[in-house]
PDB file of C-alpha atoms in Angstrom:
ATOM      1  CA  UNK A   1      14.161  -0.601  10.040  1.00 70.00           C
ATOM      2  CA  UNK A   2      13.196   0.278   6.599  1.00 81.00           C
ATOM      3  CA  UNK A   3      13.343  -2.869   5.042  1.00 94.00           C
ATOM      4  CA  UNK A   4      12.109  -1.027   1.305  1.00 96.00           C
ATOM      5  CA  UNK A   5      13.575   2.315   0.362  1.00 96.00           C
ATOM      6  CA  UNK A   6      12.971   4.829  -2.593  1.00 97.00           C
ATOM      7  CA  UNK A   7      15.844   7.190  -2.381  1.00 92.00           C
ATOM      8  CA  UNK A   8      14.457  10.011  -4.163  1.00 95.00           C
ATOM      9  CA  UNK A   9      11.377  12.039  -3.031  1.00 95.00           C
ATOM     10  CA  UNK A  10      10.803  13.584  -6.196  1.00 97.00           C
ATOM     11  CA  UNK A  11      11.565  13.379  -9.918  1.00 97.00           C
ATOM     12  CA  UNK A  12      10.643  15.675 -12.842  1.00 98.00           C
ATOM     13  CA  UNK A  13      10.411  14.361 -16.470  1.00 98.00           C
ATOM     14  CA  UNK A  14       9.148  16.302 -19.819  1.00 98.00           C
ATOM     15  CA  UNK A  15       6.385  14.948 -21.489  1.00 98.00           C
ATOM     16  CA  UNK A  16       7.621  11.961 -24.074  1.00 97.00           C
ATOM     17  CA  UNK A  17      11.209  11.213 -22.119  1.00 98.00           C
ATOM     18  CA  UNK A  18      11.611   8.150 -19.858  1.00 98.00           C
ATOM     19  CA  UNK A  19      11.099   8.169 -16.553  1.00 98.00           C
ATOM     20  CA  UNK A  20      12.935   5.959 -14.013  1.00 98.00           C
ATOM     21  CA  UNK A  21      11.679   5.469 -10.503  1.00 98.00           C
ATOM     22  CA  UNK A  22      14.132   3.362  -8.153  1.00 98.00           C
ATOM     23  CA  UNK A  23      13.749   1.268  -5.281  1.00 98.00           C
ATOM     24  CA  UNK A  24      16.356  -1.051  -2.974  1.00 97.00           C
ATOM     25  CA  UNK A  25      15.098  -3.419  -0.288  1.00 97.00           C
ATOM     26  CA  UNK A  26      17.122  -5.127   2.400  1.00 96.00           C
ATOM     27  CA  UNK A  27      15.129  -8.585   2.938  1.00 92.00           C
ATOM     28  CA  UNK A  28      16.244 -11.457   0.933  1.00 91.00           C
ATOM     29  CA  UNK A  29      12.825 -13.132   2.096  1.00 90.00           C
ATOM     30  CA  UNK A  30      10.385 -10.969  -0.580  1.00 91.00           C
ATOM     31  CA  UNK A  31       8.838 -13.217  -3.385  1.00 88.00           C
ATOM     32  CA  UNK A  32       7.352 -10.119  -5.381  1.00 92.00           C
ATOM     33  CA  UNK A  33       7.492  -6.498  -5.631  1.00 95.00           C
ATOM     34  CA  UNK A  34       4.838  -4.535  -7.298  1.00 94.00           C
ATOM     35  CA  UNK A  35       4.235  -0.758  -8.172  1.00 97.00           C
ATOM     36  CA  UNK A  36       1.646   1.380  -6.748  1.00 96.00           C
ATOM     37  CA  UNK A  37       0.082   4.227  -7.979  1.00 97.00           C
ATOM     38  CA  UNK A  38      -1.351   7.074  -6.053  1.00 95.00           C
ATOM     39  CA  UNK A  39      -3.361  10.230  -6.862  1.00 94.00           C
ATOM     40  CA  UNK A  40      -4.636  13.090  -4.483  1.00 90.00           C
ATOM     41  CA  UNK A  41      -7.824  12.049  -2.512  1.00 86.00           C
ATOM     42  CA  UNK A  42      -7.523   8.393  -3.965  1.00 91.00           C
ATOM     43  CA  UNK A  43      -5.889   5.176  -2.615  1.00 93.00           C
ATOM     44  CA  UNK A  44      -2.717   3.416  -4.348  1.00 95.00           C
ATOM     45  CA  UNK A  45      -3.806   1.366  -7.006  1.00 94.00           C
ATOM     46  CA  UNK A  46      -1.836  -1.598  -8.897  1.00 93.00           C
ATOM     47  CA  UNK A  47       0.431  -0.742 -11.960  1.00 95.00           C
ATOM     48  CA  UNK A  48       2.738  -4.108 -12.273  1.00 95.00           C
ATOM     49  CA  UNK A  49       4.698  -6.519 -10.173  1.00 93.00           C
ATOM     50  CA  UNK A  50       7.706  -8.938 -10.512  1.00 94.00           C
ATOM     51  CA  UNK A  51       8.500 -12.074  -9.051  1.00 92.00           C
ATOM     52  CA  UNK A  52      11.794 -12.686  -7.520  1.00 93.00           C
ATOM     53  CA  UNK A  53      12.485 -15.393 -10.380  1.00 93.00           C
ATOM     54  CA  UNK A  54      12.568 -12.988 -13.227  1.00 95.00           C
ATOM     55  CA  UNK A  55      14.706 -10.146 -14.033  1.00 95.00           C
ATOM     56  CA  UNK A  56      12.230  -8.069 -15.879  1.00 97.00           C
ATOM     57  CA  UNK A  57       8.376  -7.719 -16.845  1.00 96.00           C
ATOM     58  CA  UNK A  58       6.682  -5.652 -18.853  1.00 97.00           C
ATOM     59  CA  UNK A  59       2.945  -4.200 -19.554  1.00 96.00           C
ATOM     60  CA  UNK A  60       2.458  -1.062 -22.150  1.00 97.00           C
ATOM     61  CA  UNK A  61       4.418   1.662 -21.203  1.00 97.00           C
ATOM     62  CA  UNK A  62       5.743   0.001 -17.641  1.00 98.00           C
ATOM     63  CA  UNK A  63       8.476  -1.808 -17.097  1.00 98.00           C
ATOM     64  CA  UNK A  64       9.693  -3.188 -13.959  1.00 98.00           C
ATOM     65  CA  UNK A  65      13.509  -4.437 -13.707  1.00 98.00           C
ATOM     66  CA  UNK A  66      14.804  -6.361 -10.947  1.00 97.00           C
ATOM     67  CA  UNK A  67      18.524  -6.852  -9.798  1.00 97.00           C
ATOM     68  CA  UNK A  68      18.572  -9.239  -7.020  1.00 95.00           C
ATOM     69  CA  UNK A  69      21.913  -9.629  -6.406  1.00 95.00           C
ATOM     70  CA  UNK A  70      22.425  -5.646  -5.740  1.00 96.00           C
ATOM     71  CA  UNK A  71      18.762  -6.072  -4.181  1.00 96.00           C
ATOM     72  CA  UNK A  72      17.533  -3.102  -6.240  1.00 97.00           C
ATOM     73  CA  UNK A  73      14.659  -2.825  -8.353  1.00 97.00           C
ATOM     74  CA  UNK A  74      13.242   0.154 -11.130  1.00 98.00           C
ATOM     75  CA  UNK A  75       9.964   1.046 -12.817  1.00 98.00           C
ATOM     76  CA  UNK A  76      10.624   2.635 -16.825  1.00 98.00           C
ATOM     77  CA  UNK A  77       7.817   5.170 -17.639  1.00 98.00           C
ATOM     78  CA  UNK A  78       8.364   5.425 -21.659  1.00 97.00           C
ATOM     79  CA  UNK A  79       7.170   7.778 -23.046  1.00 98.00           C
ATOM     80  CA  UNK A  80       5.891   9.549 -20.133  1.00 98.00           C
ATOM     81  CA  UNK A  81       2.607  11.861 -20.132  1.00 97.00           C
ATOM     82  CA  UNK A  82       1.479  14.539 -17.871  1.00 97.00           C
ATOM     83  CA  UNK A  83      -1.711  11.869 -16.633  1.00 96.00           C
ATOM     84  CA  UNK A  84       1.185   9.595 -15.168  1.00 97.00           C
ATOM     85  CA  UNK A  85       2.353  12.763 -12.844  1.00 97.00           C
ATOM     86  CA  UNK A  86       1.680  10.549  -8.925  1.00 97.00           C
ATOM     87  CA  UNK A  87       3.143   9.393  -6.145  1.00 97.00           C
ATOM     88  CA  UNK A  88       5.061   6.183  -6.825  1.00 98.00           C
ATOM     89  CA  UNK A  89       5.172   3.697  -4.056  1.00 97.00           C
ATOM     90  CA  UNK A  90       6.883   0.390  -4.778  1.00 97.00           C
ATOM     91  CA  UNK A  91       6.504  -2.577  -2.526  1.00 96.00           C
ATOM     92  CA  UNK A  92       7.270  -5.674  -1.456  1.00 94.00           C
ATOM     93  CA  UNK A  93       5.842  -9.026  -0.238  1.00 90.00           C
ATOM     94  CA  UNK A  94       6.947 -12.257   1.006  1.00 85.00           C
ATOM     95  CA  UNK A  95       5.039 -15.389   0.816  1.00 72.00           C
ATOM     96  CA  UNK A  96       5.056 -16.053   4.356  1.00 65.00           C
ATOM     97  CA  UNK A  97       3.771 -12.639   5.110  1.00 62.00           C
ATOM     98  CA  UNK A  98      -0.112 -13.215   5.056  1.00 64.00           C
ATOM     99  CA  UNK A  99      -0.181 -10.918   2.099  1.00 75.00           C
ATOM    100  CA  UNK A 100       1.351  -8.021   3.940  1.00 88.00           C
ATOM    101  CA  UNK A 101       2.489  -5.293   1.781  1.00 92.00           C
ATOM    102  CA  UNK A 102       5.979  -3.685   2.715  1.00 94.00           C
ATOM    103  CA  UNK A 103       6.024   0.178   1.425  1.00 96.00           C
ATOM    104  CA  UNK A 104       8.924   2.160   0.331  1.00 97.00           C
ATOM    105  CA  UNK A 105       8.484   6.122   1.244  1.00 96.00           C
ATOM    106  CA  UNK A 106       7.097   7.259  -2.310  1.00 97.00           C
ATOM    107  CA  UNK A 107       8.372   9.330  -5.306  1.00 97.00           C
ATOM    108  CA  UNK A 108       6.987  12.148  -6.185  1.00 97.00           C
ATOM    109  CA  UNK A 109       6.558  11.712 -10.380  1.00 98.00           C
ATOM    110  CA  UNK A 110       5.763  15.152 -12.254  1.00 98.00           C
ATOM    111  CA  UNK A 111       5.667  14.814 -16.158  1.00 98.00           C
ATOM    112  CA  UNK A 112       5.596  18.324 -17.348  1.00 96.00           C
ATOM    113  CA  UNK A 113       3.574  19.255 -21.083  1.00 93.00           C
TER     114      UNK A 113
ATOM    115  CA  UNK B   1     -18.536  -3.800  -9.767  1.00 57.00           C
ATOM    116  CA  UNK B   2     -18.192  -2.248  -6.193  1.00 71.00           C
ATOM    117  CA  UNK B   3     -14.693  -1.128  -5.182  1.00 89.00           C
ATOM    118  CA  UNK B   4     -13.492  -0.569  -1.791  1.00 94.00           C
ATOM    119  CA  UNK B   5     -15.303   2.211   0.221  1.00 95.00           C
ATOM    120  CA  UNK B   6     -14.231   3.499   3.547  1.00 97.00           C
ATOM    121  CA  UNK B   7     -16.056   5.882   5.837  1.00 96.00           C
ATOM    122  CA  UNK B   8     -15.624   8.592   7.028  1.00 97.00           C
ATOM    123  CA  UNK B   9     -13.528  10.277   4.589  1.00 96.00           C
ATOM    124  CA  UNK B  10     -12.692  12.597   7.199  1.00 96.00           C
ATOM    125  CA  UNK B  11     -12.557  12.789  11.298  1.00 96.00           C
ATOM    126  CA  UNK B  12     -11.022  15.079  13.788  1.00 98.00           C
ATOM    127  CA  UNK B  13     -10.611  13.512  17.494  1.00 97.00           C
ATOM    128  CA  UNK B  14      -9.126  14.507  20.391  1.00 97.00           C
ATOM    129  CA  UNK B  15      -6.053  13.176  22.709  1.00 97.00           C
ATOM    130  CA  UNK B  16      -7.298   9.967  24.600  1.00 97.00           C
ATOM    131  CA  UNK B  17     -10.187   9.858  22.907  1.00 98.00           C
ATOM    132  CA  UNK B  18     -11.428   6.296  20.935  1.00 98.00           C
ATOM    133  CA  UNK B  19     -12.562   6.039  17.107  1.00 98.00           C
ATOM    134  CA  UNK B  20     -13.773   3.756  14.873  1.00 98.00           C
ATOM    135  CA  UNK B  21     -13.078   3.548  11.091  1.00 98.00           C
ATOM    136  CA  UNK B  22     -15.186   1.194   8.726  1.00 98.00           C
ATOM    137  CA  UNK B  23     -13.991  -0.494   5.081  1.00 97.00           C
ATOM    138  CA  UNK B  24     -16.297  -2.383   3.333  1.00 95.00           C
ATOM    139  CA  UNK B  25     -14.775  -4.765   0.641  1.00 92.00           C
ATOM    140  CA  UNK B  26     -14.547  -5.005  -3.219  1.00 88.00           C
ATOM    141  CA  UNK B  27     -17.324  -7.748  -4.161  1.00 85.00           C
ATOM    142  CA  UNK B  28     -15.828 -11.231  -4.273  1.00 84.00           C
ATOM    143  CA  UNK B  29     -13.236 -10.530  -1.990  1.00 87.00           C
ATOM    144  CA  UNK B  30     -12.835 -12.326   1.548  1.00 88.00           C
ATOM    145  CA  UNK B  31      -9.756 -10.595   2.827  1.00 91.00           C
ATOM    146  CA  UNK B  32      -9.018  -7.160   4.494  1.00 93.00           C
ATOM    147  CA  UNK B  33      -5.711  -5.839   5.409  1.00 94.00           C
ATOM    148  CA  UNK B  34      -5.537  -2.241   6.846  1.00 97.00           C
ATOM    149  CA  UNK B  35      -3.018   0.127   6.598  1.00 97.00           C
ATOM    150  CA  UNK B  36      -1.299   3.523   8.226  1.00 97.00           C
ATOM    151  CA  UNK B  37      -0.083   6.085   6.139  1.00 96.00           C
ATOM    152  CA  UNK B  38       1.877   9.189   8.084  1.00 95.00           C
ATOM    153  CA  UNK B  39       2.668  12.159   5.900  1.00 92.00           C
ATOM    154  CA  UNK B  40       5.375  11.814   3.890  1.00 90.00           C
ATOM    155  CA  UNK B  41       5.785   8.042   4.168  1.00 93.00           C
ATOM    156  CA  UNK B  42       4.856   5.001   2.494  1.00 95.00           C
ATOM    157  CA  UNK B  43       2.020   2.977   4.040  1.00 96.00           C
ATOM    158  CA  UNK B  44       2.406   0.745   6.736  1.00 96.00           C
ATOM    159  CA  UNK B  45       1.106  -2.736   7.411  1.00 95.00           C
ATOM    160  CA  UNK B  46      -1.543  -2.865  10.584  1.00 97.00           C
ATOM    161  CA  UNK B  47      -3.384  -5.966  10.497  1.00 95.00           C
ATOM    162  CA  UNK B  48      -4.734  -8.129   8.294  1.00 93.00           C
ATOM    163  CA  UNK B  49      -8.334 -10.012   8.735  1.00 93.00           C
ATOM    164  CA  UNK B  50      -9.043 -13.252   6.861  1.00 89.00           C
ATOM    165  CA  UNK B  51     -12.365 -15.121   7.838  1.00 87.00           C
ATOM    166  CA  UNK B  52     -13.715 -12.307  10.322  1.00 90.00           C
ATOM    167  CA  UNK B  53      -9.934 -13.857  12.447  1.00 91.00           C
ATOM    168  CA  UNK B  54      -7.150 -11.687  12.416  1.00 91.00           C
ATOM    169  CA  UNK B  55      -4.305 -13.495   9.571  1.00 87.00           C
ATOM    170  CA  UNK B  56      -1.761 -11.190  10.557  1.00 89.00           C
ATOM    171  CA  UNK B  57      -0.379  -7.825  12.411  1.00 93.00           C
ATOM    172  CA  UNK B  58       2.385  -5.571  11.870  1.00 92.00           C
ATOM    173  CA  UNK B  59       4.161  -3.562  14.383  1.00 93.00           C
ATOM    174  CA  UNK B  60       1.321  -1.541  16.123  1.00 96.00           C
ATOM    175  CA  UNK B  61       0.203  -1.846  20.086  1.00 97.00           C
ATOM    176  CA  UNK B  62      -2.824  -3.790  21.175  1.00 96.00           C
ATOM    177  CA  UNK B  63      -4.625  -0.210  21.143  1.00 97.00           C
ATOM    178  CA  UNK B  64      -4.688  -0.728  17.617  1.00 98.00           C
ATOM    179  CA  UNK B  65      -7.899  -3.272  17.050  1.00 97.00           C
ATOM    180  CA  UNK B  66     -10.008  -4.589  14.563  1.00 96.00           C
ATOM    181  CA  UNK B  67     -13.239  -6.917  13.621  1.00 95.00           C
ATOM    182  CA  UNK B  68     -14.153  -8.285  10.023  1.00 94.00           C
ATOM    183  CA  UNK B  69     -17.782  -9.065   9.604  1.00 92.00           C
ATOM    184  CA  UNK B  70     -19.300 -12.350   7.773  1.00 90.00           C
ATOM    185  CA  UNK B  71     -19.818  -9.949   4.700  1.00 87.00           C
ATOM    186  CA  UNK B  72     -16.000  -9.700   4.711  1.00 86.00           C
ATOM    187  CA  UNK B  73     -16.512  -5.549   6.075  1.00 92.00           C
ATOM    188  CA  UNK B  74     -14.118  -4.210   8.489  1.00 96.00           C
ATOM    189  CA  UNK B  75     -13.540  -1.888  11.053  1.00 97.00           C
ATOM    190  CA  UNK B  76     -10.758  -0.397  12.773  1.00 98.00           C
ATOM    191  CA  UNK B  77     -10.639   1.003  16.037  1.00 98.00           C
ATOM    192  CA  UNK B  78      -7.971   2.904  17.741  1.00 98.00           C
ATOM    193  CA  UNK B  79      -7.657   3.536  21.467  1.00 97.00           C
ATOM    194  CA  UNK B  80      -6.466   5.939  23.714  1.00 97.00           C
ATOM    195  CA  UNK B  81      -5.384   7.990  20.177  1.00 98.00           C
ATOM    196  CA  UNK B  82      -2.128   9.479  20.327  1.00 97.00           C
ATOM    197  CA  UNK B  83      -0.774  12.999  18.175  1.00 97.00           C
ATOM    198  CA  UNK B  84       1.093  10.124  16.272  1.00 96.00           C
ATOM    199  CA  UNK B  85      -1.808   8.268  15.497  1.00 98.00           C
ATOM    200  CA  UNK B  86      -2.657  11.417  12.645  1.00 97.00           C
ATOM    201  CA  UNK B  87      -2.516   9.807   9.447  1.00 97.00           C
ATOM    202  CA  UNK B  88      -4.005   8.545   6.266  1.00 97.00           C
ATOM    203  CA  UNK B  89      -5.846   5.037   7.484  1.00 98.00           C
ATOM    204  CA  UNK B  90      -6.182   2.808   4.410  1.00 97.00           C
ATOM    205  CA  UNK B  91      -8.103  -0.578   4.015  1.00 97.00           C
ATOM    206  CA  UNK B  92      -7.491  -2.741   1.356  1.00 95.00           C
ATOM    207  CA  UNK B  93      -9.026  -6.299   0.583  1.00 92.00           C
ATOM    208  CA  UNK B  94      -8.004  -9.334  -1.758  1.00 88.00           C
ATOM    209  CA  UNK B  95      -9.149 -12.591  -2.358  1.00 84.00           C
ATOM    210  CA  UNK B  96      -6.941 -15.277  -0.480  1.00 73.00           C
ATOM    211  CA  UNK B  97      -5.379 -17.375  -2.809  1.00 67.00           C
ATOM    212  CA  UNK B  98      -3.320 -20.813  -2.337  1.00 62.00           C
ATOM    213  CA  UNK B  99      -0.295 -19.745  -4.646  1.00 61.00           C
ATOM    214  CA  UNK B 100       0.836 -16.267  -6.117  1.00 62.00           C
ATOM    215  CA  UNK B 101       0.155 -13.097  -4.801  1.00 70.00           C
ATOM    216  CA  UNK B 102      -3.153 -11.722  -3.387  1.00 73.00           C
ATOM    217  CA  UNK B 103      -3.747  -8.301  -5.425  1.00 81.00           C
ATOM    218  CA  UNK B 104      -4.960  -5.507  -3.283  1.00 89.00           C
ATOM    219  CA  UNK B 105      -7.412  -3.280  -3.816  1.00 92.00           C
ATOM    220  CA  UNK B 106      -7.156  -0.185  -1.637  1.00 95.00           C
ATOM    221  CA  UNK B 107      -9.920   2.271  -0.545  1.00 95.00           C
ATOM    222  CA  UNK B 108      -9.615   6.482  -0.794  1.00 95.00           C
ATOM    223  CA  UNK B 109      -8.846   6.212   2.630  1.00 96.00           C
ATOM    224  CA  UNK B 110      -9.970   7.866   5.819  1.00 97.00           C
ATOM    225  CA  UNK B 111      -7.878  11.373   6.955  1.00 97.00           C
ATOM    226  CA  UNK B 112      -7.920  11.222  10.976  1.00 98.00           C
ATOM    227  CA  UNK B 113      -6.544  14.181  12.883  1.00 97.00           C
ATOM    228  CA  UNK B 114      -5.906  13.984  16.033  1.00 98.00           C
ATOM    229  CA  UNK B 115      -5.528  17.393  18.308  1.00 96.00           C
TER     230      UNK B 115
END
């Protein structure tokens, strides 16, 4: 039961456009969702979160948009650069959870020059 | 600073065989939560040690083991390994905190094949 899903393996943006990463979950029960970054050879590291109280939250070029009724949440990349070319994992906790981190599958970002 | 390190970076084992895989955590931090990554998929929640006791376990058999030492290092071991159990094994620790969310740090992660 994939309780966090990212639809879309891949995406490919040019340089300076937006990019939009999406995610949907199924479990009413998360608190917060955060964005992970990962690079070849490294582990994911933290880009931003939400909690489930707001509807959006922002830091430099990331923003993070939640839609809780249609349980679906999205990561803006503006303006993209090659450096931000990853794999995307966005995730989810609840606070009865003992901190555990639920994964979606990953997007693929590549920001072509 | 020192982030999280993880040894080995790689290992190869055999069918049936055991192996052990050690984290050591980011300075400060008293909490260690472990991970499996399979190729192509996001990574998924194994355990989760808080206080050298284990705070937590996902959906993986008893095979799947662990021990957090009282400088808040880690190791995972893995029984019996399985051609499934090939995958990316990450650790990742936090400071427990009474309210909010407990940011993780994650290690490179250790690459085990099994054959």
């Amino acid at each position: 039961d994939q309780q966090v899903k990212q639809n879309s393996p891949s995406l490919s943006v040019q340089e300076g456009r937006i990019s939009i990463l999406n995610c949907d979950y199924t479990n009413s029960m998360f608190d917060y969702f955060l964005w992970y970054k990962k690079y070849p050879a490294e582990g994911p590291t933290f880009l931003i979160s939400i909690s489930s109280i707001k509807d959006k939250n922002e830091d430099g070029r990331f923003t993070v948009f939640l839609n809780k009724s249609a349980k679906h949440l999205s990561l803006h990349i503006v303006p993209s650069q090659p450096g931000d070319s990853a794999v995307y994992f966005c995730a989810a906790i609840s606070g009865t959870s003992y901190g555990k981190l639920t994964f979606g599958q990953g997007t693929i970002l590549t920001v072509h020059p | 600073e020192t982030g999280v390190t993880q040894s080995p970076t790689h290992l190869i084992k055999t069918r049936g065989q055991q192996v052990t895989l050690r984290c050591s955590s980011q300075s400060g931090h008293n909490t260690v939560s472990w991970y499996q990554q399979a190729l192509g998929q996001g990574p998924q929640f194994i355990f989760q040690y808080y206080r050298e006791e284990e705070n937590g376990r996902g959906n993986f058999p008893p095979r799947f083991s662990g021990l957090q030492f009282p400088n808040y290092s880690s190791e995972l071991n893995v029984n019996a390994l399985e051609l499934d159990d090939s995958a990316l094994y990450l650790c990742a620790s936090s400071l427990q905190r009474t309210s909010g969310i407990n940011e993780q740090f994650f290690g490179p992660g250790t690459r085990l094949t099994v054959l």
